[in-house]
PDB file of C-alpha atoms in Angstrom:
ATOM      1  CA  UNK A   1      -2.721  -5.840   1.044  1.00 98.00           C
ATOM      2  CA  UNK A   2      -5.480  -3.458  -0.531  1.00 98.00           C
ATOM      3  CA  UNK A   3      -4.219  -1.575  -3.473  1.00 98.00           C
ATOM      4  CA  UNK A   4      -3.938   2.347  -2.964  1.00 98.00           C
ATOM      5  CA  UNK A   5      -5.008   4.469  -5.618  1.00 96.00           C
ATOM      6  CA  UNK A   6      -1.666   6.364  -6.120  1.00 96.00           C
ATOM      7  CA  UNK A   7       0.042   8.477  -3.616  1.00 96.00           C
ATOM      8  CA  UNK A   8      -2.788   8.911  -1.328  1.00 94.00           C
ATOM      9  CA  UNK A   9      -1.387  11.725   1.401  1.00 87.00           C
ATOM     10  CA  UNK A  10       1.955  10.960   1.327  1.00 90.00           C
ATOM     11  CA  UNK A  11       5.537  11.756   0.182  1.00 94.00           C
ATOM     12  CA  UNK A  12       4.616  15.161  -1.571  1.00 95.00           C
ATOM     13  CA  UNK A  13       7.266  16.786  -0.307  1.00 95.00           C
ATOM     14  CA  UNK A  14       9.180  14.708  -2.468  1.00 97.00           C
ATOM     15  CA  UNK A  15       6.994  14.257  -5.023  1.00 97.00           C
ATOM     16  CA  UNK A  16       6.950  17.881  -5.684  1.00 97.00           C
ATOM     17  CA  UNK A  17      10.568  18.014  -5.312  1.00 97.00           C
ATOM     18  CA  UNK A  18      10.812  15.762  -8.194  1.00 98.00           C
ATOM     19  CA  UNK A  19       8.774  16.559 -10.425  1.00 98.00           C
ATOM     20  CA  UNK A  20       8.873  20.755 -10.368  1.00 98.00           C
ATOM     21  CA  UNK A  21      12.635  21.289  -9.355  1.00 97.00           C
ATOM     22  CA  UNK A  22      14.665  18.179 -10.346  1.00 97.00           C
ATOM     23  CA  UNK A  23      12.720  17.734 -13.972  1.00 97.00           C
ATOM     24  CA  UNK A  24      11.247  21.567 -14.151  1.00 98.00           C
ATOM     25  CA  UNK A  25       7.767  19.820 -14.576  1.00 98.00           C
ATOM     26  CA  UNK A  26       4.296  22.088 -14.771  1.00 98.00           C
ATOM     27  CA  UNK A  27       1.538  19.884 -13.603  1.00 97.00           C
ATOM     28  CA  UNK A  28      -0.087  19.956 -17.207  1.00 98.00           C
ATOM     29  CA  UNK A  29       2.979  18.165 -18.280  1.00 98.00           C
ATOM     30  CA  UNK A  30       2.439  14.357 -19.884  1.00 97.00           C
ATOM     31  CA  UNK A  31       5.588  12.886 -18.731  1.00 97.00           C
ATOM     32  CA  UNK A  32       6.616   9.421 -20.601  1.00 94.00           C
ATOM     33  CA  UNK A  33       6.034   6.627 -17.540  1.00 94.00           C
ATOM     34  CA  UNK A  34       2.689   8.327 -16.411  1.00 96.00           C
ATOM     35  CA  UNK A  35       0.423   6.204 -19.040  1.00 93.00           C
ATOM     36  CA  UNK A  36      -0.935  10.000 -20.710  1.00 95.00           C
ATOM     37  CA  UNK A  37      -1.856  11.232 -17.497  1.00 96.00           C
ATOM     38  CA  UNK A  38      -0.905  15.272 -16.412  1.00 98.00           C
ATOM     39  CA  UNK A  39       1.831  15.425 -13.766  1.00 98.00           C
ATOM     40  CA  UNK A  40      -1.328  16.946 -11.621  1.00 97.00           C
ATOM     41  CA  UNK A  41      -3.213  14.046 -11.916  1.00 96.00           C
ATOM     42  CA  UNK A  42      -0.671  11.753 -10.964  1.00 96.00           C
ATOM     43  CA  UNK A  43      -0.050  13.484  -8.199  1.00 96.00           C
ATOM     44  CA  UNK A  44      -3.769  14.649  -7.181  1.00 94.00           C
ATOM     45  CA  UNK A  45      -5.452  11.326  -7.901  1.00 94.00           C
ATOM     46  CA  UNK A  46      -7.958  10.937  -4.665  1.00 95.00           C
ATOM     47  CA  UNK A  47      -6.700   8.487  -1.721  1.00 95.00           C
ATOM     48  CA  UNK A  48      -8.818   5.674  -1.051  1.00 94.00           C
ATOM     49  CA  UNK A  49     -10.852   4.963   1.690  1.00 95.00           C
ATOM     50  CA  UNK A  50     -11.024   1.622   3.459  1.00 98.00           C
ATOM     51  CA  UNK A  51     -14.150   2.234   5.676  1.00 97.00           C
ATOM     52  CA  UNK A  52     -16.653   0.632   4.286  1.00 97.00           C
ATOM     53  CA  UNK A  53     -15.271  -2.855   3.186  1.00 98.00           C
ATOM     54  CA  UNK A  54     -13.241  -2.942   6.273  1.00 97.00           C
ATOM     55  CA  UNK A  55     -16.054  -2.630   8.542  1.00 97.00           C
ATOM     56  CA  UNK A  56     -18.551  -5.207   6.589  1.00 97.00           C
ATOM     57  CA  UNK A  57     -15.541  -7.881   6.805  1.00 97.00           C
ATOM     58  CA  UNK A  58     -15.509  -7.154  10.430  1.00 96.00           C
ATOM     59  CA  UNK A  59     -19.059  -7.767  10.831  1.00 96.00           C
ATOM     60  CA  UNK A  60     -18.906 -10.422   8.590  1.00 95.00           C
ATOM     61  CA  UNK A  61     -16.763 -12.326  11.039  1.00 92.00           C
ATOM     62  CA  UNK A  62     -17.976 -11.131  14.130  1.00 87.00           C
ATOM     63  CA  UNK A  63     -17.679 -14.371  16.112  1.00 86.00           C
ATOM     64  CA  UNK A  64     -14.863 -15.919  14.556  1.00 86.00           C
ATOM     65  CA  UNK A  65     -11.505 -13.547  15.267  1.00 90.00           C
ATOM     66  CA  UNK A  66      -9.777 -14.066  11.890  1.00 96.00           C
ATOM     67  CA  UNK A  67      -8.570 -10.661  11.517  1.00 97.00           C
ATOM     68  CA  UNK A  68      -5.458  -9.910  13.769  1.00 96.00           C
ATOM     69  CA  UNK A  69      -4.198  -6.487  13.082  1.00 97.00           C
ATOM     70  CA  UNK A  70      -4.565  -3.808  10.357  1.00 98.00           C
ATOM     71  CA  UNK A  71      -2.458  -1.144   9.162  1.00 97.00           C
ATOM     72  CA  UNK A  72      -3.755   2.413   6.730  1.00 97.00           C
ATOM     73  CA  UNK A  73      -0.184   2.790   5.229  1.00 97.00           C
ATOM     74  CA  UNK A  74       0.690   6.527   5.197  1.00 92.00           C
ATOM     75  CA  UNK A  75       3.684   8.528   6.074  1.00 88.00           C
ATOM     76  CA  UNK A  76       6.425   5.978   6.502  1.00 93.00           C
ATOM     77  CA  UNK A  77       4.888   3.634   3.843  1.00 96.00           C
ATOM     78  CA  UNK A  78       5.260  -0.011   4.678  1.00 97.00           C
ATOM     79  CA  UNK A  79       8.267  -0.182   7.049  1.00 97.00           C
ATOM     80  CA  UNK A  80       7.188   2.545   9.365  1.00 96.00           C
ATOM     81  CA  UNK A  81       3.355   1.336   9.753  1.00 97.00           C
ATOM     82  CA  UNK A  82       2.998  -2.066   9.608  1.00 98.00           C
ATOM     83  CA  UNK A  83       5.621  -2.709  12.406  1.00 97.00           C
ATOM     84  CA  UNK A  84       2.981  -0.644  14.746  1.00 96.00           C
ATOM     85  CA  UNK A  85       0.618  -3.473  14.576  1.00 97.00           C
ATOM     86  CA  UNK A  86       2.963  -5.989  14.764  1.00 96.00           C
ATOM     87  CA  UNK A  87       4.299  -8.295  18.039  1.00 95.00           C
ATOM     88  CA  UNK A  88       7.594  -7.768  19.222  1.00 96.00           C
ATOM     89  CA  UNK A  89       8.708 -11.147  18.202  1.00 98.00           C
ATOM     90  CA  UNK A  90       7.205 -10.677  14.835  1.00 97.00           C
ATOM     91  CA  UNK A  91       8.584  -9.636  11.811  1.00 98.00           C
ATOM     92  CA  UNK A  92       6.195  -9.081   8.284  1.00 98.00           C
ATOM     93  CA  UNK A  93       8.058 -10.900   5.352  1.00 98.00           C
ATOM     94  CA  UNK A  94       6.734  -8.450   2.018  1.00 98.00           C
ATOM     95  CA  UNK A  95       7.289 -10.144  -1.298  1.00 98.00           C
ATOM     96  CA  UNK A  96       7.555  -6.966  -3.283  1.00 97.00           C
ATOM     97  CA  UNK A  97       7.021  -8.282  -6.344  1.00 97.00           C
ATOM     98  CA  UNK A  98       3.567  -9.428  -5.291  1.00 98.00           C
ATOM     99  CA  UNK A  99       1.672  -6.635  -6.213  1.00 98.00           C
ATOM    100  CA  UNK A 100       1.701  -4.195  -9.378  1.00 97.00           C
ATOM    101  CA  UNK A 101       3.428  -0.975  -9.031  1.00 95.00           C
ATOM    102  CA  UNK A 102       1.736   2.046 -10.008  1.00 95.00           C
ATOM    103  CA  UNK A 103       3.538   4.258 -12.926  1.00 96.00           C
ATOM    104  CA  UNK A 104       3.578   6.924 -10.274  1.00 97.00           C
ATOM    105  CA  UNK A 105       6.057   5.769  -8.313  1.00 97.00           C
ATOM    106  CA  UNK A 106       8.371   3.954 -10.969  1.00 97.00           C
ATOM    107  CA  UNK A 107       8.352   7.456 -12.378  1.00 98.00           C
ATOM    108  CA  UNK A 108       9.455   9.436  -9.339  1.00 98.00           C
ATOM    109  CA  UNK A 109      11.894   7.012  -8.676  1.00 98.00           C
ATOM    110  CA  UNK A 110      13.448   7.139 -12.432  1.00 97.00           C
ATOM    111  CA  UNK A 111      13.352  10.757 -12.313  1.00 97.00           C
ATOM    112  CA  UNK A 112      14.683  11.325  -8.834  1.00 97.00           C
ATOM    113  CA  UNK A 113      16.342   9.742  -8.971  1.00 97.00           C
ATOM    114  CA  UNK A 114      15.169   7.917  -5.607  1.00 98.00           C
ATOM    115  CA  UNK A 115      17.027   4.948  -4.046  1.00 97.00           C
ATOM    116  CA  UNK A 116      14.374   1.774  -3.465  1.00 96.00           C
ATOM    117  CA  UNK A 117      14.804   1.913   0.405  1.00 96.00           C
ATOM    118  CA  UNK A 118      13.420   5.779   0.071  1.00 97.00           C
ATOM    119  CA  UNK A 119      10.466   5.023  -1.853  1.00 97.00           C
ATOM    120  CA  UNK A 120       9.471   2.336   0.476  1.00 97.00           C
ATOM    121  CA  UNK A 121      10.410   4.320   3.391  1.00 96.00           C
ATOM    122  CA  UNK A 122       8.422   7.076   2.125  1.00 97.00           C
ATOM    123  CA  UNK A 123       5.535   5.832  -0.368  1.00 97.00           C
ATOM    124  CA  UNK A 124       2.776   3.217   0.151  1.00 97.00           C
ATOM    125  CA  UNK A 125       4.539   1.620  -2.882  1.00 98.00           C
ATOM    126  CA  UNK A 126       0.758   0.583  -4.219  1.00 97.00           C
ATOM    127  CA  UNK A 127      -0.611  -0.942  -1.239  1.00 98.00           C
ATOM    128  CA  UNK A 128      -2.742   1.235   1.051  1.00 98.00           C
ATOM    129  CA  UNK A 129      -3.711  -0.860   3.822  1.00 98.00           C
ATOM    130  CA  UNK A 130      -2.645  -3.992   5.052  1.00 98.00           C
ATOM    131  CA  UNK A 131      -4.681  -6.675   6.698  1.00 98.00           C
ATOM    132  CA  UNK A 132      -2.839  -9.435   8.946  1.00 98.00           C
ATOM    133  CA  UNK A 133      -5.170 -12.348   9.344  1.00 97.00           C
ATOM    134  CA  UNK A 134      -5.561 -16.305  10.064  1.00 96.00           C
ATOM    135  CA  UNK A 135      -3.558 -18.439   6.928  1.00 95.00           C
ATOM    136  CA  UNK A 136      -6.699 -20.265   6.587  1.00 95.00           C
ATOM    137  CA  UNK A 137      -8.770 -17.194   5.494  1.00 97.00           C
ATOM    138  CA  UNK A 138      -6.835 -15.805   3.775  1.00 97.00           C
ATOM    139  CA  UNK A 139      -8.690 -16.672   0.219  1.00 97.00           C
ATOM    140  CA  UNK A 140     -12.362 -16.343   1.298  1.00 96.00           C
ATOM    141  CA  UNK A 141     -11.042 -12.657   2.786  1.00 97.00           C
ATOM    142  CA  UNK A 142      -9.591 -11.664  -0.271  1.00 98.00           C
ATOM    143  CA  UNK A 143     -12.611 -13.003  -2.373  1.00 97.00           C
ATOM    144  CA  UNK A 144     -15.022 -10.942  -0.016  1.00 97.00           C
ATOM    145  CA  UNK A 145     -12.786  -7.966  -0.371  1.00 98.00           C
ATOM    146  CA  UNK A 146     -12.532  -8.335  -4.275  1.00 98.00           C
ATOM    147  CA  UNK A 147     -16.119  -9.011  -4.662  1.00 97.00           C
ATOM    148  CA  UNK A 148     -16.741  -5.504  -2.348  1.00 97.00           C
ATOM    149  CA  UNK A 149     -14.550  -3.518  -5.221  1.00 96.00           C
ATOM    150  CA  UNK A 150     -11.202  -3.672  -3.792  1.00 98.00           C
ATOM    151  CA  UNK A 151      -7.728  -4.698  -5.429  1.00 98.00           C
ATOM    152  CA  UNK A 152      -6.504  -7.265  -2.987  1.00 98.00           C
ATOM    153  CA  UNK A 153      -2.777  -9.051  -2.715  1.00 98.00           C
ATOM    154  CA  UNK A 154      -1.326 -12.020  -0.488  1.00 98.00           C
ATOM    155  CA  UNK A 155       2.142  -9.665  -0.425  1.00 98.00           C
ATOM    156  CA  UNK A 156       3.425 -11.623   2.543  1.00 98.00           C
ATOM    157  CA  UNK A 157       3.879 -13.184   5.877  1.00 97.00           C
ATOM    158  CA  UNK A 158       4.218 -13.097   9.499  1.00 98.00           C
ATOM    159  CA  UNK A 159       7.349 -15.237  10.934  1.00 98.00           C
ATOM    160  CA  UNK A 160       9.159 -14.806  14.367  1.00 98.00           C
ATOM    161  CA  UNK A 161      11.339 -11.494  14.083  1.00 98.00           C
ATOM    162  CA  UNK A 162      12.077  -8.355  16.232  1.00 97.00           C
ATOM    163  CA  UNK A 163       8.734  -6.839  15.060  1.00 96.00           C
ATOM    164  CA  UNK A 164      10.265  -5.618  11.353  1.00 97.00           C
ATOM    165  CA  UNK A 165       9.187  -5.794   8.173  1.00 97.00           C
ATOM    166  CA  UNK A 166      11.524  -7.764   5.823  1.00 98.00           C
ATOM    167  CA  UNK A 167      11.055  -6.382   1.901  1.00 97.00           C
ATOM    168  CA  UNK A 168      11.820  -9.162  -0.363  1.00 97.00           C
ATOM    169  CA  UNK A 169      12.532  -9.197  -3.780  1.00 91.00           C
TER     170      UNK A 169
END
């Protein structure tokens, strides 16, 4: 998983609901759980873009067909976009606790508040695109990705499923 840079495109119709009608929030508010940053920024921090690190890995393995799907998570966050990609007798098993959670979304959940299924269900949850590739390449891909500027995570598995993904504690 690549880390997302907050919110990206997604979820502001709850993010707004949120932060402006359940806590009254202006967006030049410093909330406590947004480390000193304005409710604006938060929210307006610029999505990442994949593009170019994507495509050089792809080139980078041109012959060798290591990478087996991908997934930009947007509306739906993980549940609703890495099933798209995924066999039907395939499930993606998501350790959760794998990756760092931005204060963003611990904040909008606190202040909701917002149950952990609807976060996930509506979020990217901190991970804005999802590679699915072969076990043993896994740590030279992530090395390449990391050494190209991106945040990378092993946040799971593939296992034999009904083309789901499993969140895991």
């Amino acid at each position: 998983g690549l880390a997302s840079s907050g919110l990206h495109s997604n979820g502001y119709a709850l993010a707004r609901n949120v932060c402006f009608k359940i806590a009254g929030l202006k967006v030049t508010d410093c909330p406590d759980g947004l480390d000193g940053r304005t409710v604006g920024d938060a929210l307006l921090t610029p999505t990442r873009i994949y593009v170019k690190p994507i495509v050089k890995l792809l080139a980078h393995y041109r012959r060798k067909r290591v990478v087996h799907a991908m997934a930009h998570i947007t509306g739906s966050g993980l549940p609703g976009n890495v099933p798209r990609v995924l066999p039907a007798n395939c499930n993606a098993v998501l350790e959760v606790s794998s990756w760092p959670r931005q204060p963003i979304f611990d904040f909008l959940q606190k202040t909701g508040p917002v149950q952990e299924k609807e976060m996930f269900n509506v979020f990217n949850m901190g991970i804005g695109y999802v590679l699915v590739v072969a076990p043993d390449f896994a740590d030279s891909i992530a090395r390449m990705l990391t050494k190209w500027g991106e945040q990378v995570y092993r946040i799971g598995r593939i296992t034999r499923g009904a083309g789901e993904v499993v969140l895991k504690a």
